Structure formats: structure tokens, C-alpha cells
Coordinates of C-alpha atoms and ligand atoms in Angstrom, one line a residue:
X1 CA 25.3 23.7 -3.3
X2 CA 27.1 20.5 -3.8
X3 CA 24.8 17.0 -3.5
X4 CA 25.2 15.7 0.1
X5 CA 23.2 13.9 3.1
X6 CA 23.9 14.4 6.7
X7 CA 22.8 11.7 8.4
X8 CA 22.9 11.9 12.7
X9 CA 23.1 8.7 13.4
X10 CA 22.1 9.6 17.4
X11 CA 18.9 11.7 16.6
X12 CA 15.3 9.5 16.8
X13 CA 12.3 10.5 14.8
X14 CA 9.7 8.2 15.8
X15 CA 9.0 4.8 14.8
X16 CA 8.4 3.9 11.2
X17 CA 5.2 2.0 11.4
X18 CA 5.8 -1.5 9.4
X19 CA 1.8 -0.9 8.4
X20 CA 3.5 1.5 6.0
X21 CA 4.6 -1.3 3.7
X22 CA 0.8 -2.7 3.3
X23 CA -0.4 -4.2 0.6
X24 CA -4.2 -4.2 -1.3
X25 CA -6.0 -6.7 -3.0
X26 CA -9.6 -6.2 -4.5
X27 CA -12.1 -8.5 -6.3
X28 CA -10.8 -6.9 -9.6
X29 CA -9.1 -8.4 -12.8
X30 CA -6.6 -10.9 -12.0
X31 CA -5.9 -9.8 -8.6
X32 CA -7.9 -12.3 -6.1
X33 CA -9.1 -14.9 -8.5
X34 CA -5.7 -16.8 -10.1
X35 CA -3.2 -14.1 -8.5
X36 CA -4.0 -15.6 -4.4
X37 CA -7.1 -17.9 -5.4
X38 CA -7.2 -21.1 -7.7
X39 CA -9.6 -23.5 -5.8
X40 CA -8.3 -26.7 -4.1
X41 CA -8.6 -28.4 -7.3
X42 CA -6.1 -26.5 -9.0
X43 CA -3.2 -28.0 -11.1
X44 CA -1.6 -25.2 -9.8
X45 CA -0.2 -25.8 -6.4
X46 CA -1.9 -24.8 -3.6
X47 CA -3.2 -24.8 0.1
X48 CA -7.3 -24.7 1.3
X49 CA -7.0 -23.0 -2.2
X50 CA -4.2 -20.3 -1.9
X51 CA -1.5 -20.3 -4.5
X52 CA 1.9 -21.5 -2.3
X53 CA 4.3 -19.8 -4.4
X54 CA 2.4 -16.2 -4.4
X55 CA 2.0 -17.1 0.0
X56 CA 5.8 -17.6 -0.1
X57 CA 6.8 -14.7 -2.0
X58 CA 4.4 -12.3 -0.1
X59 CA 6.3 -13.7 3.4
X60 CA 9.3 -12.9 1.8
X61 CA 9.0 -9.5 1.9
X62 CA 7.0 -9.4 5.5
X63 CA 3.1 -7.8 4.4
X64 CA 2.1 -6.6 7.7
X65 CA -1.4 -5.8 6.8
X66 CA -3.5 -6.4 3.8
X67 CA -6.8 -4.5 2.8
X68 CA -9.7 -6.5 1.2
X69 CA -12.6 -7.0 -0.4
X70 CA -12.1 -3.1 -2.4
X71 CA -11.5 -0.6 -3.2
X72 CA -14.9 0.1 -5.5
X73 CA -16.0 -3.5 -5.0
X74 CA -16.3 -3.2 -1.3
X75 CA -19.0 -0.8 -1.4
X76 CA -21.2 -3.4 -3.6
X77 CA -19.9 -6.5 -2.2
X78 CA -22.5 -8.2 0.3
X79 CA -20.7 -10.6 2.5
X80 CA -23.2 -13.1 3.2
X81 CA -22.8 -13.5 -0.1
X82 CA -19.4 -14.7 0.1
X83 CA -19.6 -17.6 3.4
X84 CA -21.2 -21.4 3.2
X85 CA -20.3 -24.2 0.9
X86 CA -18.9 -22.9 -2.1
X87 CA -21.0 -24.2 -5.0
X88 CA -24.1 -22.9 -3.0
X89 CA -22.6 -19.0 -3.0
X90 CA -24.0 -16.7 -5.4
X91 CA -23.0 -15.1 -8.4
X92 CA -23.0 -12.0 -9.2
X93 CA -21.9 -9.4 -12.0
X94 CA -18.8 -7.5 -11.3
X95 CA -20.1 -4.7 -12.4
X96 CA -16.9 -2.3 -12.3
X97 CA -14.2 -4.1 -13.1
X98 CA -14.9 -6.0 -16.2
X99 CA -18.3 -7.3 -16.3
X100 CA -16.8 -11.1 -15.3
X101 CA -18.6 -13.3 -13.4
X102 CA -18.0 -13.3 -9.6
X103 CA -18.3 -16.9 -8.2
X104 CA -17.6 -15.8 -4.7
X105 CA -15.3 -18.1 -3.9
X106 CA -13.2 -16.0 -1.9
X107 CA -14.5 -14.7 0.6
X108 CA -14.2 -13.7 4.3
X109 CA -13.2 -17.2 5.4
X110 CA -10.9 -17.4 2.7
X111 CA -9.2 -14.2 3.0
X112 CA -8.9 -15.1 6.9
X113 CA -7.4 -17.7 5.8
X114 CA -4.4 -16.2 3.8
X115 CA -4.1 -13.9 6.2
X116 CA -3.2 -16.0 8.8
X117 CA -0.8 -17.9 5.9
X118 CA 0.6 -14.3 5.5
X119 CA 0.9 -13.9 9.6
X120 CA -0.4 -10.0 8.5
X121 CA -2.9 -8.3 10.1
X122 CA -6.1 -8.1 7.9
X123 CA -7.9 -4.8 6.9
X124 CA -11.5 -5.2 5.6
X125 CA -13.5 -2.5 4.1
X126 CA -17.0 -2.3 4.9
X127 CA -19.9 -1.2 2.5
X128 CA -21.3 1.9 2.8
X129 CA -22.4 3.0 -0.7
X130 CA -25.0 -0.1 -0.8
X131 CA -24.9 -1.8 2.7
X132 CA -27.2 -1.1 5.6
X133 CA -26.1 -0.7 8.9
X134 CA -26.9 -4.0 10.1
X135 CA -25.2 -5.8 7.5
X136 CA -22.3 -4.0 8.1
X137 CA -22.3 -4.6 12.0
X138 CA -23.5 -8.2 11.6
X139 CA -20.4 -8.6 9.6
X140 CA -17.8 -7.2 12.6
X141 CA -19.9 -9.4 14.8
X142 CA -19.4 -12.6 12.5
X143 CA -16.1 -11.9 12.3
X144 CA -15.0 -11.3 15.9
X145 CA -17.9 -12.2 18.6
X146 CA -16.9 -15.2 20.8
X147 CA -19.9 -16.2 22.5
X148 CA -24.0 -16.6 21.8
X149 CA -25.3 -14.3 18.7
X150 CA -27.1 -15.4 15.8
X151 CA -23.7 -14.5 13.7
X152 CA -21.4 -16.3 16.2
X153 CA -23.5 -19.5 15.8
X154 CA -23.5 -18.8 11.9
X155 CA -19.3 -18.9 11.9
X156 CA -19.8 -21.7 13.7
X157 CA -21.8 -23.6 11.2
X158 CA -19.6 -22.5 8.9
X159 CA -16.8 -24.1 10.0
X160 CA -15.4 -21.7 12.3
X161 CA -16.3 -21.8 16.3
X162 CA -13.5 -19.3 17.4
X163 CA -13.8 -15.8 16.7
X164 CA -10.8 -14.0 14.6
X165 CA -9.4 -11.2 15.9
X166 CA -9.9 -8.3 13.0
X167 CA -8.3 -4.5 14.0
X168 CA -8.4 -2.5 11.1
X169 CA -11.9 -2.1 9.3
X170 CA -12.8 0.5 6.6
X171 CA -16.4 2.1 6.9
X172 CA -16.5 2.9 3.3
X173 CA -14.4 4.0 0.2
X174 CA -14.2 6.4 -2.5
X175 CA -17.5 7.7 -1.1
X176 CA -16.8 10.8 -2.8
X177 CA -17.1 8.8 -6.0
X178 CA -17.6 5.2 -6.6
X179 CA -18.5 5.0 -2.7
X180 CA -21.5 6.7 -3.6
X181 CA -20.9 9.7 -4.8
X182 CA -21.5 11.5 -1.7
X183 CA -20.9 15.2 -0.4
X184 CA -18.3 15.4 2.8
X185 CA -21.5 16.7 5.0
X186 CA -23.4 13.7 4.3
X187 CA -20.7 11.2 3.9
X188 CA -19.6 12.5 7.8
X189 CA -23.3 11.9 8.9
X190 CA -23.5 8.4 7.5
X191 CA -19.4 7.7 8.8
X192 CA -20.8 8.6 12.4
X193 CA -23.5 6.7 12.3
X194 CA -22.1 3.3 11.0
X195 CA -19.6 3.3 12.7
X196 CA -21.4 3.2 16.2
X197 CA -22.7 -0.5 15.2
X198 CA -18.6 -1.2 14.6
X199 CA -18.3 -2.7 17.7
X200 CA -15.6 -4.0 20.0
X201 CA -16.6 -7.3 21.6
X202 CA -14.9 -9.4 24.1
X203 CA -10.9 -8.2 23.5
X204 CA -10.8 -7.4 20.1
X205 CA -10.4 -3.5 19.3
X206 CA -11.0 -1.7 16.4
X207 CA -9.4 0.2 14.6
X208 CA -12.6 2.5 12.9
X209 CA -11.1 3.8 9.5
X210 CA -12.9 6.7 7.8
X211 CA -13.0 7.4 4.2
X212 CA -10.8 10.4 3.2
X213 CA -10.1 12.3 0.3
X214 CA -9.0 11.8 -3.2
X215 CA -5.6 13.1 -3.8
X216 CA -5.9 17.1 -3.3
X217 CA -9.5 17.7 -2.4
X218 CA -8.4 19.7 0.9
X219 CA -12.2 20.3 1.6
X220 CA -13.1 16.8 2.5
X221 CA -10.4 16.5 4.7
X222 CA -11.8 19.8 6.2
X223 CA -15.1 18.3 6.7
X224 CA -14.3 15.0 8.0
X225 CA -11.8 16.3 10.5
X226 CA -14.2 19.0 11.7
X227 CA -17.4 16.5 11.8
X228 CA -16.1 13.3 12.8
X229 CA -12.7 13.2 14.6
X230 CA -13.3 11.6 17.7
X231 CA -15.4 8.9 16.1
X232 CA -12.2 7.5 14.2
X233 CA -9.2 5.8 14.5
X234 CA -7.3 7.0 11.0
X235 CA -8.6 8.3 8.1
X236 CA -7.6 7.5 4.1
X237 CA -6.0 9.2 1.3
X238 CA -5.7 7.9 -1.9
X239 CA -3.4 9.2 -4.6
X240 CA -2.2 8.1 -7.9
X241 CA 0.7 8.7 -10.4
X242 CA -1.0 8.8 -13.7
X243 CA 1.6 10.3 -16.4
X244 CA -0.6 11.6 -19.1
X245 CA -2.5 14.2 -18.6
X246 CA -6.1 12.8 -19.1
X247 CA -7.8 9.4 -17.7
X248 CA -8.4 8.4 -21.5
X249 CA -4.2 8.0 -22.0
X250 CA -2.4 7.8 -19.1
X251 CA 0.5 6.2 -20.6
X252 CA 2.1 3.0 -21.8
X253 CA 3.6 0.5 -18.7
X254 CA 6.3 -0.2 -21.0
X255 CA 8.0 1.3 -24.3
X256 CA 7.5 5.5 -23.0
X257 CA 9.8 8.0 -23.7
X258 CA 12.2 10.0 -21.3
X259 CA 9.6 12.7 -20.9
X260 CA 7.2 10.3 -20.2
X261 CA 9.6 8.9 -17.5
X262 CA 10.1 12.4 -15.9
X263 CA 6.7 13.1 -15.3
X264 CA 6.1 10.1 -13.8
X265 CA 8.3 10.8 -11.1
X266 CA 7.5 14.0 -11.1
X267 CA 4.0 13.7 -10.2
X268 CA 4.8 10.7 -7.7
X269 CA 6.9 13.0 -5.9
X270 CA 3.8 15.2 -5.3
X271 CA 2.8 12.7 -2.5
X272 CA 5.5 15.1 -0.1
X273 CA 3.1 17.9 -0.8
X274 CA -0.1 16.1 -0.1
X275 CA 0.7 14.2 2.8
X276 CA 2.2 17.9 3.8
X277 CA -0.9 19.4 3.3
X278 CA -3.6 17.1 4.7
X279 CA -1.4 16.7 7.8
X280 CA -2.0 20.6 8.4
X281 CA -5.6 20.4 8.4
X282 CA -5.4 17.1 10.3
X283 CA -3.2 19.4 13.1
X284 CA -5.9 21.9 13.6
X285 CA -8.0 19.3 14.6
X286 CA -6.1 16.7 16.5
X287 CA -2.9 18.5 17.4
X288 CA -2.3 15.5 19.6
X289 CA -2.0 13.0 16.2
X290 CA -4.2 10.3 17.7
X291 CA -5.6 9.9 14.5
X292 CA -3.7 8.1 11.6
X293 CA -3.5 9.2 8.2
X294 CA -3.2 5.6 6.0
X295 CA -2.6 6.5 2.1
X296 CA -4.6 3.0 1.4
X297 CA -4.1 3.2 -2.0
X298 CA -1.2 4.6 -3.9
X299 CA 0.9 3.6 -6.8
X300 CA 1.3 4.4 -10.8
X301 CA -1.6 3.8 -12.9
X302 CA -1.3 3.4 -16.7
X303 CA -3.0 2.1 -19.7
X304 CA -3.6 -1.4 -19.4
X305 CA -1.5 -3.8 -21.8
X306 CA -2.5 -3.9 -25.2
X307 CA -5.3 -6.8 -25.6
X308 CA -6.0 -7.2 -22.3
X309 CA -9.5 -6.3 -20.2
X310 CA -9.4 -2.7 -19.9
X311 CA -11.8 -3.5 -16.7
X312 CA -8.8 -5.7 -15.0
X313 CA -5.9 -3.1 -15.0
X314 CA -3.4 -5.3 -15.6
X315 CA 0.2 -3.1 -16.1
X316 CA 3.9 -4.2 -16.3
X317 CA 6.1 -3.0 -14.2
X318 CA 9.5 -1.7 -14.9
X319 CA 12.4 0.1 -12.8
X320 CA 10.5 3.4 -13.3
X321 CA 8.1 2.0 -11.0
X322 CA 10.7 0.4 -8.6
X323 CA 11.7 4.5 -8.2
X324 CA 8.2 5.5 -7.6
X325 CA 7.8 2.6 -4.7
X326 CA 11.4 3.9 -3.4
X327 CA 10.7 7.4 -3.2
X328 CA 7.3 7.2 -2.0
X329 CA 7.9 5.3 0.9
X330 CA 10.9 7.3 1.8
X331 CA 8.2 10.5 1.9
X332 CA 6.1 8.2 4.5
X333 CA 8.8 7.4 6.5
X334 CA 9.5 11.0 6.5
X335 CA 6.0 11.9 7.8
X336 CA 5.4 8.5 9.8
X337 CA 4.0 10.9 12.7
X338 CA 1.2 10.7 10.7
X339 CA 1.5 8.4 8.3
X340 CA 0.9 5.2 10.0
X341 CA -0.1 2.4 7.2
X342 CA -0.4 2.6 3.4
X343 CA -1.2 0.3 1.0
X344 CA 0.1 0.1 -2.3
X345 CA -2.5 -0.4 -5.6
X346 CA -2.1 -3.6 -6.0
X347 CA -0.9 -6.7 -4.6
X348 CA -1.3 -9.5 -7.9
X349 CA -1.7 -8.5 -11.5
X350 CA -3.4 -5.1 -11.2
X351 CA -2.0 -1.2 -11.5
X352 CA 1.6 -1.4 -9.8
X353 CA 1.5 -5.4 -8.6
X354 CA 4.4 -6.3 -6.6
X355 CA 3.7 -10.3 -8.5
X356 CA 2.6 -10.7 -11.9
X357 CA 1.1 -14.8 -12.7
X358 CA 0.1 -16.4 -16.1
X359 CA -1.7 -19.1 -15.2
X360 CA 1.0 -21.6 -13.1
X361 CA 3.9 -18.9 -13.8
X362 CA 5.1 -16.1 -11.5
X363 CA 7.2 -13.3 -11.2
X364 CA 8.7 -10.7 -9.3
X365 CA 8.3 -7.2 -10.2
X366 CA 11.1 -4.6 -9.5
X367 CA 8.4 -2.5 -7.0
X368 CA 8.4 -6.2 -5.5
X369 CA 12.3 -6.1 -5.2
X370 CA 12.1 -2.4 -3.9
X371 CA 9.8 -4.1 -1.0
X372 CA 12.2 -6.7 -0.2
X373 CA 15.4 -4.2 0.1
X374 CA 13.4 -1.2 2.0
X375 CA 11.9 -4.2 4.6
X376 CA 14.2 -3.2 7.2
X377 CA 12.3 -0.3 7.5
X378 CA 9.7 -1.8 9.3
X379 CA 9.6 -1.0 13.1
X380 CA 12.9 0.9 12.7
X381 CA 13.6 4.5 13.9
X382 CA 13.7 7.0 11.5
X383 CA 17.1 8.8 11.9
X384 CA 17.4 12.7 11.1
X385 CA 18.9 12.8 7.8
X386 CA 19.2 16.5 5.7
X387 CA 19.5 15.8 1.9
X388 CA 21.0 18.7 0.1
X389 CA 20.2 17.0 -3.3
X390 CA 21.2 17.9 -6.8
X391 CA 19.0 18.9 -9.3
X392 CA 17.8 15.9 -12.4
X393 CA 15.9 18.7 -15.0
X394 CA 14.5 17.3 -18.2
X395 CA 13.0 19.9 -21.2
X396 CA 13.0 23.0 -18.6
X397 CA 11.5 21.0 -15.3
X398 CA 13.5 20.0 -12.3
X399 CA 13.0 17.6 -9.4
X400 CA 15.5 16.3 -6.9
X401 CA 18.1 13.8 -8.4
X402 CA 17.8 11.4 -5.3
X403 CA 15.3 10.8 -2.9
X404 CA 17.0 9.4 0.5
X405 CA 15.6 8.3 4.0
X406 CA 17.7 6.3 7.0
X407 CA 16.5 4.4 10.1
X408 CA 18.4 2.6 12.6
X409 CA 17.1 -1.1 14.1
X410 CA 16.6 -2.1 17.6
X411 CA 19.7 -3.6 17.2
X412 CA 22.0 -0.7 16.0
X413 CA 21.9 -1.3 12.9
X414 CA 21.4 1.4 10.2
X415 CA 20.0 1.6 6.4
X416 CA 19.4 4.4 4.2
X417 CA 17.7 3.9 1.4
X418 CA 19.0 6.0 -1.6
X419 CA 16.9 6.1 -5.3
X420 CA 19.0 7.8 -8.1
X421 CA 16.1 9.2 -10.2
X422 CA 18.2 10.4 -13.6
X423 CA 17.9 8.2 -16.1
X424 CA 20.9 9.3 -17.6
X425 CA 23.8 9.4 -15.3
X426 CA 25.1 8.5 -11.6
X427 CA 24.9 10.7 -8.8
X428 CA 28.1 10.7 -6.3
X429 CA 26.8 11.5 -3.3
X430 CA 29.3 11.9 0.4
X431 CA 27.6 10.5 3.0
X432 CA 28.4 11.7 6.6
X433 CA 27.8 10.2 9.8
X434 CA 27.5 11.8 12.4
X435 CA 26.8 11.0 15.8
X436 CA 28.6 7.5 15.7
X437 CA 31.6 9.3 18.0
X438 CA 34.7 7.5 16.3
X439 CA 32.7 4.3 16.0
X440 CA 33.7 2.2 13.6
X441 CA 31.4 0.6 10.9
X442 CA 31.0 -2.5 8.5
X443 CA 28.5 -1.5 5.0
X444 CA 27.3 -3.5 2.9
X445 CA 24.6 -2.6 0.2
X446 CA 22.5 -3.6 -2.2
X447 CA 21.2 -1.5 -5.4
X448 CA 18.5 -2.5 -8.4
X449 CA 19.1 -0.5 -11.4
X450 CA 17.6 -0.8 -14.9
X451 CA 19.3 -0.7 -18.3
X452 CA 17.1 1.3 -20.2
X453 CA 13.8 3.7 -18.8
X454 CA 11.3 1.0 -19.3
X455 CA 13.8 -2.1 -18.0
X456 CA 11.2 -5.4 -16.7
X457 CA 10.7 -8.4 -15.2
X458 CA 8.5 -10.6 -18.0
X459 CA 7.9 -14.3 -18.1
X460 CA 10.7 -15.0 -21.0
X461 CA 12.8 -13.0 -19.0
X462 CA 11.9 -12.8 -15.4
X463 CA 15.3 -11.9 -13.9
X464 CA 15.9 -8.6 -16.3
X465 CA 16.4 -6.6 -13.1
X466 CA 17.1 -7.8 -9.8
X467 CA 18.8 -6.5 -7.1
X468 CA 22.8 -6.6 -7.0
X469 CA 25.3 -6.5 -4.5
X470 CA 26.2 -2.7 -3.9
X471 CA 29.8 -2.1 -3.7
X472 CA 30.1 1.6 -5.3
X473 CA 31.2 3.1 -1.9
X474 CA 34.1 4.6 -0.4
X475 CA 34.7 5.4 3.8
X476 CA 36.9 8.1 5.0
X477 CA 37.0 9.0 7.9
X478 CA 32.9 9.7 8.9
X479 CA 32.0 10.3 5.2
X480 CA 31.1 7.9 3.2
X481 CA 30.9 8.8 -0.5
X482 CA 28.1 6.3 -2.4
X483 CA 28.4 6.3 -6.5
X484 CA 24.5 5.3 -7.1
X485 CA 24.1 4.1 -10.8
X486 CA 21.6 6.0 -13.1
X487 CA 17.5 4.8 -12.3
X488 CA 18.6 3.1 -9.1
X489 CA 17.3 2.2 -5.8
X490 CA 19.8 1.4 -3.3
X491 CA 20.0 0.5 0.3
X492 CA 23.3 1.1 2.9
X493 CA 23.2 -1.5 5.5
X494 CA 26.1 0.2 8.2
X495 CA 27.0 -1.9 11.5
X496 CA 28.7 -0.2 13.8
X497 CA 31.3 -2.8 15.1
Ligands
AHR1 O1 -7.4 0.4 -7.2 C1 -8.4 0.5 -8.2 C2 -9.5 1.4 -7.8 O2 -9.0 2.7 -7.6 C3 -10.2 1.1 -6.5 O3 -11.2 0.1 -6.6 C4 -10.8 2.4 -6.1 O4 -10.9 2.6 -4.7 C5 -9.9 3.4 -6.8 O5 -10.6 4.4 -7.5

């Protein structure tokens, strides 16, 4: 069948929650400490500590919600640890990520901070693996009690008399492995029982978070669904794209070759069948979706560049990546039922980072750019759209040449964001509209494409791949017929006059 999208331009799908497009940053490598924090005596330029340029380029692209302290770290990091005067805080090894020396520095003030700089909501993750109950429920009543409690008046002496107000918190993560290395039975027990000492004071809800499963381990799900349902909120799922087939080489950032490429999207494309999957079991015990599925960490993982920390996980970036970040988040919007946050792996220098820094420089990674285009996503409905898509094969294997997903604004207006995922040639695709009922309609558009497989943003060159204006479309009549350039991720703006 030829390549083709129907797009009804008149049928709603639900609301594609802008917590989909959630970022993550964990005590790890280069992420907190010089990515968001470089002291208030930095030469690099700063507020209460906070790189400015990283704050502006992260409200650029309009994080709703970022998730903090880990990740692995969270379920070793002690939060009293991180609050008082600075040079008194303790120090302490990072034990998975690196061996470095964690000053504390940043901590729950600080990351308060740059959340209200960011004007997202913040998500922290609570420890379960080596916290006790109390420390995690002082910790939800330092954050948010307004009133007299030994925490509240301990804020207070720290500098801050009101309370925040803090939705989303994590109890727990990776308990199935770095979390603890717990079984689902136990891990349920302990999930129900923390969380009763998350609690909600004055107006401040929360939003209880459960630890899910790792990528396909359908049992977990099971057992957390069938143990703990009506004691959560949402529920996680992390998954992935490693290319090579073992942990010990998962594949060059940079410099791969076309089979390489392939598989990468090939195995990011598998988030369709997990999502798929977990939602099922998710069905048989909420039918009614009150609880959330959030993919809190997602994104490619490689081998870290050559000479750097293999504990800090510090990748480039490239336009194979801006594909992964396109057609990923067009599966979530496709499942946005369920799917009602995710966060991608992460934020600043680590695994897929939106913003790479060398000490006072920064750049913009394409996954960045991919943020910045699909932004008008966020809050938008989700339009029915059927995508007969031609097959991209490569050494015997096929996938679908283009991934594609539309929503429309509270305004009227519409985008569908289109990723091209051959390397080697363009994919003409007709468009047709339906529903508009002889409407006319302005488009405009904007693509990113890369030169070669492994095309990047470095600091010698950190425009290499930007976004373009889009202008490879034709309207006749209700079909509009888009020419989207090999390794591309484009998005339609249409206004109907
Ligand atoms: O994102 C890096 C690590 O990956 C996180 O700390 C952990 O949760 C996951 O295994």
C-alpha cells in the first residue's frame, strides 16, 4: 500500500499531558554539579548558584516537571544531608557514579530553587533502598507543612518560613535492582507501607509514585498492580535504547555504522510494544485509568566518550538521537491515556542530554531541538491520525520509514510531527485532511535533518544541525503532499484561516 497519513482534523483523543515532555537530572557525572550548579562564586554566570544560560535554554523549550535527586542515587541520598549552610553539609562518596566526592551542595533548597527559575513542577524521589520511613515522611513534611512541626520550624531556620508546594514524589526506584534489589512481593509490602507516612498537609496533594518495572519484566507490573493499586497515584517504567547487544559495548555516540543506526531505532521503537503491553495489565486492574503510567526514564544509552569517567555517562548526541526523541514521544502521545509524564535520561551532560557544557561553554543538542519543535504538544489534543507508512529495511530487517503523530491547540491550531527514519533517502508522504469541511489553511513547518548518520552539535561546531525552515510541501485540494529529507524530524504547523 502506498505511504500515506489520514489525519481527521475533527476527531479528539484526549489531552496530551505536557508532563510527557519531562526532564531528569540525578547527582551523577556532570549532570547537577557544572551542568545546573557552579556555586555563587562562579566565573561562570549565575543566580543563588544556577547556571543562567542552562535556566534560559531549559525555559525555552517549557520543562514542565523535573525529577531529582535519582535515579540510583536517590535511594542512598539522605536529605538532611543536603540542607544548612553549605560548608557545614557533609560529604560523602558517590558510590555509583564515579567514586567523586559529593559536597552536597545541591540540595533540596537548591533544586526548589531552580525549579521555581524553571516555573516546572518538581518530582522528588524518595529513598527506599536505605531510608527509613521517618526520614522519608519527615522529608514530605519539611518540604510542604505550613505550620508547627519540628521539620517546619527546621525550613524555617533554614531560610525558608513558607512551605513549597511539591505534587509528584517517587517512593523509590530501580528497587528491582539498584533500589535494593528487591522481589515485586516485598517491594509492594514496603511501597504500601511508606507511602502511608507520604502525607498531604494543609493544600498540598500528592501525587504517590510507585516504582515500576524495568523495560519488559511484565511480572512486576503484575504484582504491583495486583498488591498496591489503590495506594498510588502512577506508577514508572523505565526503558532504554542500548544498540549493542551486551552492557559491556553498547555502542559508540558518534562515528557507528548504518547497521548500528538501524538498530538503534529499531529497538527505540519497541517502546510502542511496551507501553502496549504494560497498559494491558494496568487495564485488568484499573479499567478506569486513574492510575498514570510515567516512563521516568527513557532515552539511548551508549558507551561513554573515549577518556572520559565511565561512572559519569557522558554521550554526544547526534540526529540519530534527535529520531529516537521524535519517535518516542509520538508513541506517548499515541498512548497519552495512560501515559501521563515521562522523563527523558538526562537533562545536562549524561546518556541523551538535551545540553551538553564544558566548563563556561554550552550547547544545544539535536534531542534538545526535537524538544523545542514538538513543544506545541504540550496540553494539545491529540487528533486521530492513521499512518499507512512505508517500509525503511536494512540487511533483511524492517521498521516503519516514518513515525508521525498530530494534535490540534486550544486555539485551532494544528501540528504533526513527522520523523523520516531512512538514512538514505526522502519519504514523499500525501497528507489528507479531513474534517476541516472546505476550510482553508496557512502551513508553515520546520524540519532538523542531519548530513551524515552520526551528524552533531560539538563545541567547535555547535550549529552542525539545527532546525530549518520547512518548505518541502505542496496543497491540493485537502491533501497535502510533505517531501521529508532522509534522518529528519519535521513538524507541520496548519492554521485554518
Ligand atoms: O539514568 C542512569 C541510571 O539508570 C539511573 O540512576 C537508574 O535509575 C537507571 O538504572
Amino acid at each position: 500500500m502506498a505511504q500515506r497519513v489520514v489525519l481527521h482534523t475533527d476527531i479528539r483523543k484526549g489531552t496530551i499531558n505536557r508532563n510527557i515532555y519531562g526532564h531528569f537530572s540525578e547527582h551523577l557525572g556532570r549532570c547537577i554539579y557544572e551542568g545546573i550548579w557552579v556555586g555563587e562564586d562562579s566565573p561562570i554566570p549565575n543566580t543563588k548558584g544556577i547556571r543562567n544560560d542552562v535556566v534560559e535554554a531549559l525555559k525555552e523549550i517549557k520543562v514542565p516537571v523535573l525529577r531529582w535527586p535519582g535515579g540510583c542515587f536517590a535511594d542512598e541520598y539522605h536529605w538532611k544531608d543536603g540542607i544548612g549552610a553549605r560548608e557545614g553539609r557533609k560529604r560523602m562518596i558517590n558510590t555509583h557514579w564515579g567514586g567523586t566526592v559529593e559536597n552536597n551542595h545541591f540540595g533540596t533548597h537548591e533544586f526548589m530553587e531552580l525549579c521555581a527559575m524553571l516555573e516546572c513542577e518538581p518530582y522528588i524521589n524518595g529513598n527506599v533502598g536505605s531510608g527509613t520511613v521517618q526520614e522519608m515522611s519527615e522529608w514530605v513534611e519539611y518540604l510542604t507543612f505550613n505550620g508547627v512541626s519540628p521539620m517546619a520550624e527546621l525550613r524555617a531556620k533554614n531560610g525558608r518560613e513558607e512551605a513549597w508546594a511539591v505534587k509528584y514524589f517517587g517512593v523509590g526506584n530501580e528497587n528491582w535492582g539498584c533500589g535494593g534489589n528487591m522481589r515485586p512481593e516485598y517491594y509492594a509490602d514496603l511501597y504500601r507501607q511508606y507511602q502511608t507516612y507520604v502525607r498531604n498537609y494543609g493544600d498540598n496533594r500528592i501525587h504517590r509514585i510507585a516504582c515500576g518495572p524495568n523495560a519488559d519484566d511484565y511480572q512486576w507490573m503484575e504484582v504491583l498492580m495486583r498488591e498496591a493499586t489503590r495506594f498510588m497515584d502512577s506508577i514508572t517504567l523505565h526503558y532504554y535504547t542500548v544498540p549493542g547487544a551486551t552492557w559491556e559495548h553498547k555502542g559508540a555516540a558518534t562515528g557507528f555504522d548504518t547497521a548500528e543506526y538501524f538498530t538503534t531505532l529499531e529497538k527505540a521503537l519497541r517502546m510502542e510494544e511496551l507501553v502496549t503491553r504494560h497498559s494491558v495489565i494496568m487495564d485488568k486492574y484499573d479499567p478506569e485509568k486513574r492510575v498514570g503510567l510515567i516512563v521516568d526514564e527513557w532515552g539511548t544509552w551508549y558507551d561513554v566518550e573515549p577518556g572520559t569517567n565511565p561512572g559519569f555517562l557522558y554521550q554526544q548526541n547526534s540526529i540519530r538521537d534527535a529520531l529516537v526523541a521524535g519517535l518516542t514521544l509520538n508513541i506517548f502521545h499515541k498512548h497519552s491515556d495512560r501515559v501521563r509524564m515521562a522523563n527523558i535520561a538526562q537533562t545536562i551532560n549524561v546518556l541523551q542530554a538535551v545540553i551538553l557544557t564544558e566548563g563556561e561553554k554550552m550547547l544545544l543538542t539535536p534531542t534538545y531541538h526535537v524538544f523545542n519543535m514538538y513543544k506545541v504538544h504540550q496540553d494539545a489534543e491529540l487528533l486521530d491520525l492513521t499512518l499507512n507508512s512505508g517500509s525503511y529495511s536494512f540487511d533483511g530487517k524492517e521498521i516503519p520509514e516514518v513515525s508521525a503523530s498530530a494534535s490540534v491547540t486550544a486555539e485551532g491550531v494544528i501540528h504533526v510531527s513527522l520523523c523520516n527514519l531512512n538514512h538514505a533517502s526522502a519519504a514523499v508522504l500525501p497528507l489528507e485532511l479531513r474534517g476541516l469541511a472546505g476550510q482553508a489553511v496557512d502551513i508553515a513547518g520546520t524540519t532538523l535533518a542531519g548530513a551524515t548518520i552520526d551528524a552533531h552539535n560539538s563545541f567547535s561546531e555547535p550549529e552542525a544541525v539545527v532546525p530549518q525552515p520547512f518548505t518541502a510541501f505542496k496543497l491540493e485540494g485537502d491533501t497535502v503532499t510533505v517531501e521529508l529529507p532522509a534522518m529528519s524530524v519535521t513538524v507541520l504547523e496548519i492554521t485554518p484561516k
